Structures are given as structure tokens and as C-alpha cells.
Coordinates of C-alpha atoms in Angstrom, one line a residue:
Chain J
M809 CA -13.8 19.6 -24.6
G810 CA -10.1 19.8 -23.2
S811 CA -8.1 22.5 -23.5
P812 CA -4.3 22.6 -24.8
R813 CA -1.3 23.1 -22.2
F814 CA 2.1 24.0 -22.9
S815 CA 5.2 24.1 -20.8
N816 CA 7.9 26.3 -22.4
I817 CA 6.0 26.9 -25.5
R818 CA 3.1 27.7 -24.2
Q819 CA 3.2 32.2 -23.6
M820 CA 4.7 31.6 -27.6
A821 CA 2.3 29.6 -28.6
L822 CA -1.2 31.8 -27.5
K823 CA 0.4 34.9 -28.8
A824 CA 1.3 33.5 -32.0
R825 CA -3.0 32.4 -31.9
K826 CA -4.1 35.6 -31.2
A827 CA -1.8 36.9 -33.9
E828 CA -3.3 34.7 -36.1
E829 CA -6.7 35.3 -34.9
K830 CA -5.8 39.0 -36.0
L831 CA -3.9 38.5 -39.1
P832 CA -5.0 37.3 -42.2
V833 CA -1.2 35.3 -42.9
S834 CA -0.9 32.7 -40.9
P835 CA 2.9 32.5 -39.0
A836 CA 6.0 31.0 -40.3
N837 CA 4.9 27.1 -40.9
D838 CA 8.5 26.3 -39.3
S839 CA 7.6 28.2 -35.9
V840 CA 7.3 26.1 -33.4
A841 CA 3.9 28.2 -32.3
A842 CA 2.3 27.7 -35.8
S843 CA 3.3 24.0 -35.5
E844 CA 1.3 23.7 -32.2
I845 CA -1.7 25.7 -33.5
S846 CA -1.6 23.5 -36.4
L847 CA -1.2 20.1 -33.8
Y848 CA -4.3 21.3 -32.4
R849 CA -6.4 22.0 -35.0
N850 CA -5.4 18.1 -36.1
V851 CA -6.2 16.7 -32.9
L852 CA -9.7 18.5 -33.1
K853 CA -10.3 17.0 -36.6
I854 CA -9.2 13.6 -35.2
K855 CA -11.1 13.7 -32.5
E856 CA -14.5 15.0 -34.5
E857 CA -13.9 12.2 -37.5
H858 CA -13.4 9.2 -35.0
D859 CA -16.6 10.5 -33.3
L860 CA -14.4 10.5 -29.7
E861 CA -15.9 11.0 -26.9
E862 CA -12.9 11.8 -24.8
L863 CA -9.1 12.6 -25.8
G864 CA -6.1 12.8 -23.5
I865 CA -2.7 13.4 -25.0
S866 CA 0.2 14.4 -23.0
F867 CA 3.6 14.9 -24.8
W868 CA 7.3 15.3 -23.6
D869 CA 10.6 15.7 -26.0
A870 CA 13.8 15.2 -24.3
Q871 CA 15.3 17.0 -27.7
T872 CA 13.5 20.0 -27.8
T873 CA 12.3 19.9 -23.6
I874 CA 9.1 20.6 -25.8
Q875 CA 5.8 19.5 -23.7
W876 CA 2.3 19.4 -24.8
S877 CA -0.9 18.3 -24.0
Y878 CA -4.2 18.1 -24.7
N879 CA -7.4 17.3 -21.9
A880 CA -4.3 15.7 -20.1
D881 CA -5.8 15.7 -16.6
H882 CA -9.1 13.9 -17.8
Y883 CA -9.2 10.6 -15.6
F884 CA -9.5 7.3 -18.3
H885 CA -10.9 3.9 -17.7
A886 CA -7.0 2.7 -17.3
A887 CA -7.6 -0.7 -19.4
S888 CA -4.3 -2.4 -19.7
T889 CA -2.0 0.9 -19.2
M890 CA -2.6 0.2 -15.9
K891 CA 0.1 -2.6 -16.3
L892 CA 2.7 -0.2 -16.7
A893 CA 1.9 0.7 -13.1
V894 CA 2.0 -3.0 -12.2
L895 CA 5.8 -3.3 -13.4
I896 CA 6.8 0.2 -11.6
G897 CA 5.2 -2.2 -8.7
V898 CA 7.3 -5.4 -9.7
F899 CA 10.6 -3.6 -10.3
R900 CA 10.2 -1.6 -6.8
E901 CA 10.6 -5.0 -4.9
I902 CA 13.6 -5.9 -7.2
D903 CA 15.1 -2.9 -6.5
R904 CA 14.6 -3.1 -2.6
G905 CA 15.5 -6.9 -2.9
T906 CA 12.2 -8.1 -2.0
L907 CA 11.7 -10.1 -5.0
A908 CA 14.1 -11.3 -7.8
L909 CA 13.4 -11.4 -11.1
D910 CA 14.4 -15.1 -11.3
S911 CA 11.9 -15.9 -8.5
P912 CA 9.0 -18.8 -9.3
V913 CA 5.3 -18.1 -9.3
H914 CA 2.8 -20.3 -9.1
V915 CA 0.6 -20.2 -12.5
R916 CA -3.0 -20.3 -11.2
N917 CA -5.8 -18.9 -12.3
R918 CA -7.7 -17.8 -8.8
F919 CA -7.8 -14.5 -7.4
T920 CA -9.9 -12.7 -4.9
S921 CA -12.0 -9.7 -5.4
I922 CA -11.5 -6.7 -3.9
V923 CA -14.9 -6.0 -2.9
N924 CA -16.4 -9.1 -1.5
Q925 CA -13.5 -11.4 -1.3
E926 CA -15.1 -14.1 -3.4
P927 CA -12.6 -15.8 -5.6
F928 CA -12.8 -15.6 -9.0
M929 CA -11.2 -16.8 -12.5
L930 CA -10.1 -14.9 -15.3
D931 CA -11.8 -15.9 -18.8
L932 CA -8.7 -17.9 -20.4
A933 CA -10.8 -17.7 -23.6
S934 CA -10.4 -14.0 -24.2
D935 CA -7.1 -13.8 -23.1
A936 CA -4.6 -14.0 -25.5
D937 CA -1.4 -15.0 -23.4
P938 CA -0.7 -19.3 -24.3
D939 CA 2.6 -18.2 -22.8
V940 CA 1.1 -17.9 -19.4
Y941 CA -2.1 -20.4 -19.3
G942 CA 0.0 -23.1 -20.6
H943 CA 1.7 -23.1 -17.3
L944 CA -1.0 -23.7 -15.5
G945 CA -0.2 -25.3 -12.0
K946 CA 3.5 -24.9 -13.0
T947 CA 5.6 -21.8 -12.0
L948 CA 6.9 -18.7 -14.5
T949 CA 9.3 -16.6 -13.5
V950 CA 9.0 -12.7 -12.3
R951 CA 10.8 -11.9 -15.0
E952 CA 8.8 -13.9 -17.5
L953 CA 5.2 -12.6 -15.7
A954 CA 6.6 -8.9 -16.7
Y955 CA 7.2 -9.5 -20.3
W956 CA 4.0 -11.3 -20.8
M957 CA 2.1 -8.6 -19.1
I958 CA 3.4 -6.5 -21.2
T959 CA 3.9 -7.7 -24.4
K960 CA 1.2 -9.4 -24.6
S961 CA -1.2 -7.5 -22.3
S962 CA -1.7 -11.0 -20.4
N963 CA -4.4 -10.7 -17.7
L964 CA -2.9 -14.0 -16.1
A965 CA 0.2 -12.7 -15.5
T966 CA -0.8 -8.8 -14.6
N967 CA -2.9 -10.7 -11.4
L968 CA -0.3 -13.2 -10.5
L969 CA 1.7 -10.0 -10.3
V970 CA -0.6 -8.1 -8.7
D971 CA -1.1 -11.0 -5.8
V972 CA 2.6 -11.1 -5.5
V973 CA 3.7 -7.5 -5.0
T974 CA 0.1 -6.2 -3.4
I975 CA -2.0 -3.2 -4.5
E976 CA -0.4 -1.0 -1.6
S977 CA 2.8 -1.5 -2.9
I978 CA 2.2 -0.4 -6.1
Q979 CA 0.1 2.4 -4.7
Q980 CA 3.3 2.7 -2.6
A981 CA 5.7 3.1 -5.9
L982 CA 3.9 5.4 -7.7
D983 CA 3.8 7.7 -4.6
E984 CA 7.7 7.5 -3.9
L985 CA 8.4 8.3 -7.6
E986 CA 5.6 11.6 -7.2
I987 CA 3.5 10.0 -10.1
D988 CA 0.2 11.1 -9.7
G989 CA -2.6 10.8 -12.2
V990 CA -2.4 7.6 -11.8
R991 CA -4.6 4.9 -9.6
V992 CA -4.6 1.2 -9.4
L993 CA -7.1 -0.2 -6.9
R994 CA -7.2 -3.5 -8.3
G995 CA -6.4 -6.7 -10.8
V996 CA -7.9 -7.6 -14.0
E997 CA -11.4 -8.7 -14.8
D998 CA -12.6 -8.5 -10.6
Q999 CA -16.2 -8.3 -11.9
A1000 CA -17.6 -7.4 -8.3
A1001 CA -15.0 -4.8 -8.1
F1002 CA -16.1 -3.1 -12.0
E1003 CA -19.9 -3.5 -10.7
A1004 CA -19.1 -1.8 -7.5
G1005 CA -17.7 1.3 -9.8
L1006 CA -14.0 0.6 -8.7
N1007 CA -12.0 0.7 -11.5
N1008 CA -8.1 1.5 -12.6
E1009 CA -7.7 5.2 -13.3
V1010 CA -5.3 7.3 -15.4
T1011 CA -5.0 10.4 -17.0
A1012 CA -2.4 10.9 -20.0
N1013 CA -0.6 13.2 -17.6
G1014 CA 0.1 10.4 -15.3
L1015 CA 1.2 8.4 -18.0
Q1016 CA 3.2 10.4 -19.2
K1017 CA 5.0 11.2 -15.6
M1018 CA 5.5 7.7 -15.6
L1019 CA 7.3 7.0 -19.0
R1020 CA 9.6 9.7 -18.0
V1021 CA 10.5 8.5 -15.1
I1022 CA 11.8 5.2 -16.6
A1023 CA 12.9 6.9 -19.6
D1024 CA 15.0 9.1 -17.6
G1025 CA 16.6 6.2 -15.8
K1026 CA 15.2 7.3 -12.1
A1027 CA 12.7 4.5 -12.0
F1028 CA 14.1 3.4 -8.7
S1029 CA 17.9 2.4 -10.4
Q1030 CA 19.2 2.7 -13.6
E1031 CA 19.4 -0.7 -14.4
A1032 CA 15.6 -1.3 -13.3
S1033 CA 14.7 1.6 -15.8
D1034 CA 16.2 -0.3 -18.5
D1035 CA 15.0 -3.7 -17.6
M1036 CA 11.7 -2.2 -17.8
L1037 CA 12.0 -0.3 -21.1
K1038 CA 13.8 -3.2 -22.8
I1039 CA 10.9 -5.4 -22.1
M1040 CA 8.5 -2.4 -23.0
L1041 CA 10.3 -2.0 -26.3
D1042 CA 9.0 -6.0 -27.3
Q1043 CA 5.6 -4.9 -27.1
Q1044 CA 3.8 -7.1 -29.8
Y1045 CA 0.4 -5.0 -30.3
R1046 CA 1.7 -2.0 -32.3
S1047 CA -1.7 -0.6 -33.7
G1048 CA -1.8 2.4 -31.7
I1049 CA 1.4 4.6 -31.5
P1050 CA 3.8 2.6 -34.1
A1051 CA 1.1 2.4 -36.4
G1052 CA 1.9 6.2 -36.8
L1053 CA 5.3 6.2 -37.4
P1054 CA 8.1 5.3 -39.2
K1055 CA 9.3 1.7 -39.6
A1056 CA 12.4 2.3 -38.3
A1057 CA 10.8 4.0 -35.2
R1058 CA 11.5 1.9 -32.2
V1059 CA 8.4 2.4 -29.3
A1060 CA 8.7 0.8 -25.9
H1061 CA 5.2 1.0 -24.9
K1062 CA 1.8 -0.2 -23.5
T1063 CA -1.4 -0.5 -25.2
G1064 CA -4.7 -0.2 -23.5
N1065 CA -8.4 -2.0 -24.8
I1066 CA -11.5 -2.2 -23.8
S1067 CA -15.3 -1.9 -25.7
T1068 CA -14.9 2.1 -25.1
V1069 CA -11.6 2.5 -25.0
H1070 CA -8.0 2.7 -27.1
H1071 CA -5.1 3.8 -25.2
D1072 CA -1.3 3.8 -26.3
A1073 CA 1.2 5.0 -24.2
G1074 CA 4.8 4.8 -25.0
I1075 CA 8.7 6.5 -25.2
V1076 CA 9.7 6.7 -29.2
F1077 CA 13.1 6.4 -30.2
L1078 CA 14.1 7.8 -33.4
D1079 CA 17.7 7.7 -35.2
G1080 CA 19.5 11.1 -34.8
R1081 CA 17.5 12.7 -31.7
E1082 CA 16.4 11.9 -28.4
P1083 CA 13.3 10.1 -27.5
Y1084 CA 10.7 11.4 -26.9
V1085 CA 7.2 10.3 -24.7
L1086 CA 3.4 10.5 -26.2
V1087 CA 0.4 9.5 -24.3
I1088 CA -3.0 9.3 -26.3
L1089 CA -6.0 7.8 -24.3
T1090 CA -9.0 7.9 -26.4
Q1091 CA -13.2 6.6 -25.0
F1092 CA -15.9 6.1 -27.7
R1093 CA -18.9 4.6 -27.5
A1094 CA -19.4 0.6 -28.0
E1095 CA -20.7 1.0 -31.0
T1096 CA -18.5 3.4 -32.6
G1097 CA -15.4 1.1 -32.5
R1098 CA -11.7 2.0 -31.7
G1099 CA -10.6 3.1 -34.9
S1100 CA -7.4 4.9 -35.9
A1101 CA -7.4 7.8 -33.7
V1102 CA -4.5 6.9 -31.8
A1103 CA -2.0 6.2 -34.6
D1104 CA -3.4 9.4 -36.4
V1105 CA -2.5 11.6 -33.8
S1106 CA 0.9 9.8 -33.2
R1107 CA 1.2 10.6 -36.7
D1108 CA 0.6 13.5 -36.5
I1109 CA 2.7 14.7 -33.9
Y1110 CA 5.5 13.2 -35.8
N1111 CA 4.9 15.1 -38.6
T1112 CA 4.6 18.3 -36.2
L1113 CA 8.1 17.3 -35.1
A1114 CA 9.5 16.5 -38.1
G1115 CA 8.8 20.1 -39.6
L1116 CA 9.8 22.1 -36.6
T1117 CA 13.0 24.0 -37.0
Y1118 CA 14.6 25.0 -33.6
E1119 CA 16.2 28.8 -33.5
Chain F
M938 CA 7.3 -49.4 -1.9
S939 CA 10.7 -48.8 -2.9
E940 CA 13.1 -47.6 -0.4
P941 CA 14.7 -43.8 -1.1
Q942 CA 17.9 -43.9 -2.2
S943 CA 21.2 -41.9 -1.4
I944 CA 19.3 -40.1 1.0
K945 CA 19.4 -39.2 5.4
V946 CA 16.9 -38.9 7.7
V947 CA 17.7 -36.0 9.6
D948 CA 16.3 -34.9 13.4
A949 CA 15.0 -31.3 12.5
C950 CA 15.8 -30.5 16.3
D951 CA 19.7 -30.4 15.5
L952 CA 19.8 -28.1 12.3
N953 CA 20.6 -24.7 12.6
D954 CA 19.0 -22.0 14.1
E955 CA 17.3 -21.0 11.0
L956 CA 16.6 -23.6 9.5
R957 CA 15.1 -24.7 13.5
F958 CA 13.4 -21.6 13.0
L959 CA 11.6 -22.3 9.4
L960 CA 10.6 -25.4 9.8
K961 CA 9.5 -25.4 13.8
P962 CA 10.4 -29.2 14.3
G963 CA 8.3 -30.4 17.2
G964 CA 6.4 -27.1 17.3
M965 CA 2.6 -27.1 18.0
V966 CA 0.1 -25.4 15.4
L967 CA -3.7 -25.4 15.3
D968 CA -5.7 -25.9 12.4
A969 CA -8.8 -24.0 11.4
Q970 CA -10.9 -25.6 13.8
K971 CA -8.6 -24.6 16.7
R972 CA -7.4 -28.3 17.0
R973 CA -3.4 -28.5 18.1
H974 CA -1.0 -30.9 16.0
R975 CA 2.4 -31.5 16.6
L976 CA 4.7 -31.1 13.6
P977 CA 6.9 -33.6 11.9
R978 CA 10.8 -33.4 13.6
Y979 CA 12.7 -36.4 11.2
F980 CA 12.8 -35.0 7.2
Y981 CA 14.9 -36.1 4.4
E982 CA 17.6 -34.4 3.6
I983 CA 17.3 -33.5 -0.1
P984 CA 21.6 -32.5 -0.9
S985 CA 20.9 -31.3 -4.5
H986 CA 18.9 -30.8 -7.2
E987 CA 19.9 -34.0 -9.0
A988 CA 19.1 -36.0 -6.1
A989 CA 15.5 -34.4 -5.8
M990 CA 14.9 -35.8 -9.9
S991 CA 16.7 -38.6 -9.4
I992 CA 15.2 -40.4 -6.1
R993 CA 11.8 -42.4 -6.5
L994 CA 9.3 -42.6 -4.1
T995 CA 7.4 -45.1 -6.0
Q996 CA 7.2 -46.6 -9.4
H997 CA 5.9 -43.1 -10.3
F998 CA 6.6 -40.3 -8.1
G999 CA 9.6 -38.8 -7.8
L1000 CA 10.3 -36.5 -4.3
N1001 CA 11.3 -33.6 -6.9
E1002 CA 6.9 -33.3 -7.6
F1003 CA 6.6 -32.7 -3.7
T1004 CA 9.1 -30.0 -3.4
L1005 CA 7.9 -27.8 -6.2
V1006 CA 6.8 -24.4 -4.4
D1007 CA 7.0 -20.5 -5.4
L1008 CA 8.5 -17.4 -3.8
K1009 CA 5.3 -18.0 -1.0
E1010 CA 7.7 -20.3 0.3
D1011 CA 11.4 -18.7 2.5
P1012 CA 14.1 -18.5 0.2
R1013 CA 16.3 -21.0 2.6
L1014 CA 14.1 -23.7 2.2
Q1015 CA 14.1 -23.1 -1.6
E1016 CA 17.9 -23.6 -1.3
F1017 CA 19.8 -27.3 -1.1
P1018 CA 20.1 -28.8 1.0
R1019 CA 16.2 -29.1 1.4
Y1020 CA 14.2 -31.4 3.7
I1021 CA 10.8 -32.7 3.5
P1022 CA 9.2 -35.0 6.2
C1023 CA 9.6 -38.6 6.2
A1024 CA 5.8 -38.9 5.7
V1025 CA 6.4 -38.3 2.3
R1026 CA 6.9 -41.8 1.2
V1027 CA 3.4 -42.8 2.7
L1028 CA 1.5 -40.3 0.9
A1029 CA 3.5 -41.3 -2.3
F1030 CA 2.1 -44.9 -1.6
Y1031 CA -1.3 -43.9 -1.6
L1032 CA -1.2 -41.7 -4.5
E1033 CA 0.1 -44.4 -6.5
Q1034 CA -2.5 -46.3 -6.1
F1035 CA -4.8 -43.1 -6.9
R1036 CA -2.9 -43.1 -10.0
R1037 CA -3.7 -46.3 -10.9
D1038 CA -7.4 -46.2 -10.1
A1039 CA -7.5 -42.7 -11.8
G1040 CA -5.8 -43.9 -15.1
G1041 CA -3.2 -41.6 -16.0
S1042 CA -0.4 -39.8 -14.7
V1043 CA -1.0 -37.4 -11.8
H1044 CA 0.3 -34.1 -11.4
I1045 CA 1.2 -32.3 -8.1
A1046 CA 1.1 -28.5 -8.7
V1047 CA 3.5 -26.1 -7.3
N1048 CA 2.8 -25.3 -3.3
G1049 CA 0.7 -28.9 -3.8
G1050 CA 3.0 -31.1 -1.8
Y1051 CA 4.7 -30.2 1.2
R1052 CA 5.0 -26.7 2.6
S1053 CA 6.8 -25.4 5.4
P1054 CA 4.9 -24.0 8.4
S1055 CA 6.8 -20.4 7.1
H1056 CA 4.7 -21.2 3.7
K1057 CA 3.0 -17.9 3.4
L1058 CA -0.2 -20.2 2.6
S1059 CA 0.6 -21.8 5.9
Q1060 CA -1.4 -19.7 8.0
N1061 CA -3.0 -22.8 9.9
A1062 CA -2.0 -26.4 10.3
T1063 CA -2.5 -28.5 7.1
P1064 CA -1.0 -31.8 6.0
H1065 CA 0.9 -30.1 3.5
M1066 CA 2.9 -29.5 6.4
W1067 CA 3.4 -32.8 7.1
A1068 CA 4.5 -33.9 3.3
T1069 CA 1.1 -35.9 3.6
A1070 CA -1.5 -33.7 1.3
A1071 CA -1.3 -33.3 -2.5
D1072 CA -3.1 -30.8 -4.7
I1073 CA -3.6 -32.6 -8.2
Y1074 CA -3.7 -29.9 -10.9
R1075 CA -4.2 -32.0 -13.7
I1076 CA -4.7 -35.8 -14.5
G1077 CA -2.9 -37.5 -18.1
S1078 CA -4.4 -34.5 -20.1
T1079 CA -7.3 -33.3 -17.9
I1080 CA -7.0 -29.8 -16.3
L1081 CA -8.9 -30.2 -13.1
K1082 CA -11.2 -27.1 -12.8
G1083 CA -15.2 -27.4 -12.6
K1084 CA -17.4 -29.0 -10.3
E1085 CA -18.0 -31.9 -12.5
T1086 CA -14.1 -33.1 -13.2
I1087 CA -13.2 -32.5 -9.3
E1088 CA -16.5 -34.6 -8.3
K1089 CA -15.2 -37.3 -10.2
Y1090 CA -11.4 -37.5 -9.1
N1091 CA -12.5 -36.7 -5.7
G1092 CA -15.0 -39.8 -5.8
I1093 CA -12.0 -41.8 -7.3
A1094 CA -9.5 -40.8 -4.7
E1095 CA -12.4 -41.5 -1.7
D1096 CA -12.9 -45.1 -3.6
S1097 CA -9.3 -45.8 -3.6
S1098 CA -8.8 -45.8 0.3
D1099 CA -10.5 -44.5 3.2
D1100 CA -7.5 -43.2 4.5
L1101 CA -7.8 -40.5 1.8
H1102 CA -9.1 -37.4 2.5
V1103 CA -10.5 -35.2 -0.3
L1104 CA -11.9 -31.3 -0.5
P1105 CA -15.5 -31.1 -1.9
Y1106 CA -15.5 -29.1 -4.9
G1107 CA -16.2 -25.3 -4.0
H1108 CA -14.8 -21.8 -3.6
V1109 CA -14.3 -21.4 0.5
T1110 CA -10.2 -21.5 0.6
G1111 CA -9.3 -24.1 3.0
L1112 CA -12.5 -25.7 3.0
N1113 CA -12.9 -26.5 -0.6
A1114 CA -11.5 -26.6 -3.9
D1115 CA -12.3 -25.7 -7.2
D1116 CA -9.3 -25.8 -9.5
H1117 CA -7.6 -29.0 -8.2
V1118 CA -8.5 -32.2 -6.4
H1119 CA -6.8 -31.8 -2.6
L1120 CA -6.3 -35.3 -1.4
D1121 CA -4.5 -35.6 2.3
L1122 CA -3.8 -38.7 4.8
G1123 CA -4.4 -36.2 8.2
Y1124 CA -1.7 -35.5 10.2
I1125 CA 0.7 -38.5 10.1
T1126 CA 4.4 -38.2 11.5
V1127 CA 6.7 -40.8 10.5
I1128 CA 9.3 -41.6 13.2
P1129 CA 12.2 -43.7 11.6
R1130 CA 13.0 -46.9 13.1
E1131 CA 16.2 -45.7 14.3
I1132 CA 14.7 -43.5 16.4
S1133 CA 13.7 -44.5 20.7
E1134 CA 10.4 -42.9 21.4
D1135 CA 12.0 -42.0 25.0
R1136 CA 14.0 -39.2 23.8
M1137 CA 11.8 -37.5 21.7
E1138 CA 11.3 -34.6 23.8
V1139 CA 14.7 -32.8 23.4
P1140 CA 17.1 -33.4 20.9
Q1141 CA 20.3 -35.7 21.8
E1142 CA 23.3 -33.9 22.1
N1143 CA 26.0 -36.1 22.5
K1144 CA 24.0 -39.1 21.2
P1145 CA 24.1 -40.2 17.9
R1146 CA 21.3 -42.2 16.4
F1147 CA 22.4 -42.6 12.6
A1148 CA 25.6 -43.1 10.8
F1149 CA 25.8 -39.8 9.3
E1150 CA 25.7 -38.2 12.8
D1151 CA 28.9 -39.4 13.9
R1152 CA 30.8 -38.8 10.7
R1153 CA 29.2 -35.1 11.0
R1154 CA 30.5 -35.0 14.6
V1155 CA 34.3 -36.3 13.5
E1156 CA 34.1 -33.3 10.9
R1157 CA 33.4 -30.8 13.4
R1158 CA 35.9 -32.0 15.7
S1159 CA 38.8 -32.0 13.0
Q1160 CA 37.6 -28.2 12.1
P1161 CA 39.7 -25.4 13.9
A1162 CA 37.8 -23.4 16.1
T1163 CA 36.8 -19.8 15.2
S1164 CA 36.9 -16.7 16.7
E1165 CA 33.4 -16.7 17.5
D1166 CA 34.1 -20.1 19.2
E1167 CA 36.5 -18.9 21.5

């Protein structure tokens, strides 16, 4: 089981917890420490209710500067959250002037495994992106591919962009932004690499750092950060973080799903306050199914924030 | 075969330094078997996108279809005026026959027509660098993938003409094709009839060969000298 980690409220929360253990009376409901303790309990409850094997959470709020995390340095299979790293890699090249958003890219379903250099093709039947594979043999621009890679999680667009910018360049982009906790080794559906145990991995803290750099406008430039945010705000899969929020909330995010993980990593914009960054990573047994754990954690964090009063 | 309209032939050796570097006219390149081949020197100059779209090489093939490239091609070679070896008209002629035999419209893939020596896929000599090869990704409504489909159309191409070479179905890049039909005519160089081959080795600095060269020289003479010229 992971443990929570705090920044500016850590000591206060620990004191509050110790006090609570001794006293029959809980701290005031509106205190930050009490809220944090409540959140921790709720997260454990969600983990148990959904029979999760692993849960990782990282949260940072620009309004209060509160940072909270649970098991946030544990590495998970990245699933499609790795596409955020590809997006970062693409915009690094754009910022450097080696690539243009309007550059045409040949849409071709043929890639090379990182393990044995054998060619492989994506199973287009399982990839929900007719917007991309409908262009087989033609071109889409880098901007269009980036858009479909994020908003509809197109595997074909992802592999095409990985081919354009290269894995090395993506890693270089992460290094330049001092983002650790995100390991990108390959594109999508490289079965030979999967069988060799070479997978993309992320931690909740790693993704949180990446999103925070974008939210702060420091992902290479304000313009690049704004462009990335704009794409992420058009995300079409909304069963994760947005499902736990009021409808008015806008979320710039990226989901990740395979048979045993369900993740969501996003920047939440609510009227009248600064945004917060939230990453929720879940892992479960294949027979369990993904359930609504991510939405439940998202809702709990929103409710916690809504109930906070600040001194 | 219809004659290309509103398009001129250039000796790429007369182009500016950047274009000569990218097109390497008359340069020698090795194929995968280490055989040497001399790159084409005479190109059609395509002045604009509109011209590329409007010029027909044959009844069913427009010039633009052979110029589709993505970011693997050098950015300058994606700007107009663009250049394509004169042998493209021979390829178009054979493709027209293939189209008739295949019984459907033939769609050339991006990067599947002319690729310059500077194109990132041009690691060895390939007829694509002569504009005498085409990668076809769709015929009619049929996407060309899978052994059966590719072998079917490979057979039609081979039956269409003994001059056409195809890549067999398989997964080894450069030797096989598994997501398109590749056909080519080998390394054909077209030398426009206005050219005298005893002057092939070096650019002809002072002797005009085409009408447009006379006009160009007049234009140059009428321009004031720049400081660099001084």
C-alpha cells in the first residue's frame, strides 16, 4: 500500500492525524488537515471498493499551492498517457524550428519494432480513429495527427508522430523539462517489445510534473503550452476525471486504458479559481474491469477542495 | 501520350547551389547491390500548385500525383517552382496501361512517386529518384494490403508490360512490399531532344539550348548588379 505525501500541508496534516488518533473528537471539518485526512480515508475506501491492485494519485492546486499525493512514485504501465510525452516531443521540435505544425505526414500503417526491427501493422479495427486511418496513403499535418492522438487517442497518429520526432527526441524533451517518472521506450502495439518486457511507464508524480509545466506555460514556450492545452481541452473520452466534476468544469486531459489499467491525467479549470492538476492511475485484474474508480477519486478531490476554507 | 503543357525543361546543373545540392543532377549513386547509377539531369520545372494540378501527362494521370511527398522530403523541394525528372512522362504512359488492365483508378501514395536524392527514404538508388517508380496504395476502392491483393495486382502489372518490374509481397523494406504495389521501369533517363549529348558532361555556360534560357539571360542582363556581384 502506498502512503500519502504532502508539501506545504504535510506537517500540519501529520499533526492533525496524530491528534485525531488520540482524541475522540475529529478536527474541524473546514481545516485543510481534516480535509486531507478525510481524502486519504476516502481514497483507501475507493481502492478497496474497486478491488484495485494499485492506485497512484498526484494532485497540485495552483489556487492554494496544495500538493497531495498517494503512491505517486509507483510506476504503472503508461497505456495511452504516454501520448502526452509524444505531444511534448512534437512541440519541442516545433519550438526548435525543426518541425512545423502544418508539415504533411504520410499516413501509413507500417512501423518497425524496437526489438527486432521487424515491421508491424496496427490493428485498425480496434483503433477508434477513422479520422486518421481514413487518410491511409494520403497525408495529415502534424497538427492534425497531434489532435487525433490526444483527443481520440489514435494509435496510428501516435506511431506516425513517434516516427517523425523519434523516441530519443521525446526523451530529450522530457529531460530538458526535468520531468522524471515518465519512461517512453516505444510507440504503440509493438508486440515484440511488449513480449520482451519493454513498456512505457509513468508515475503519477511524473505526469503531474508534465501537466504542471504545460499549465504554467513553460513547456518550451507559452505559445507551445497554449497549443497543447487547446488540444487537450478537446479530449473526447470523458469517463475519467471529468465524470467526477460539475458539467461546467473544463478539463485538459489524456486518458489511458488497457485491459488492466485505467488512467487519467488532466488540468482542471473551474470558474473563479486557478486550475488544479490531477493524475489518477489505477491498476486492476483483467477480470475485475475498470469500473469508475478514477471518476470517484476525481469527485472526492473536487468535493474536498470545495469544502476547504483557507486562512 | 499527350505532351505536357505550359511546362519547361531545365538542366538542373543550371539551377542555384541549393537546388543542385538537393537534386544532385548527373551524380552517381549506388543501389542496394552496390551498382552505380547516374542521376537524371533534365527536369520539368513546375511553376505553381495550380500548374501541377492542371498539367496532364496522360488521360488519367496528372503531374501532381507524382509529386506528393511529406516532411521526409527536403522543405525547399516542396516549394514552387518544383522539379521532377522528365522520365515521369514515360512512367505515366505505363501507368495508364496498368490502369486499363487493373480496371480501376490508380492512386499513387504520398512519397510513392518522385523522391529526390535528398528524400529521407532515398538511402540507396531507387527508380523513385528517376521518377520511374510508383507506389500504389489503392486501386478503385481496394486498399492494397495483404498477400492476396498485392500479388493479384503485381500479376496484372507484370502482364501489362515486360518493362514493368514489381516488388514481391513480403516484409523486407526495399526488397518487398506489404502495404502497397510497387512498380518501376528501372533507371530511365530522358534527354530532351533539344540536348546535344556531346555537351553532357558540363553545364553549358554560354550556349542557350532552350528558348527560356535566352529570356533568362536577357532578364539577368537587365537587372542591376548587387553589392555581392561587385
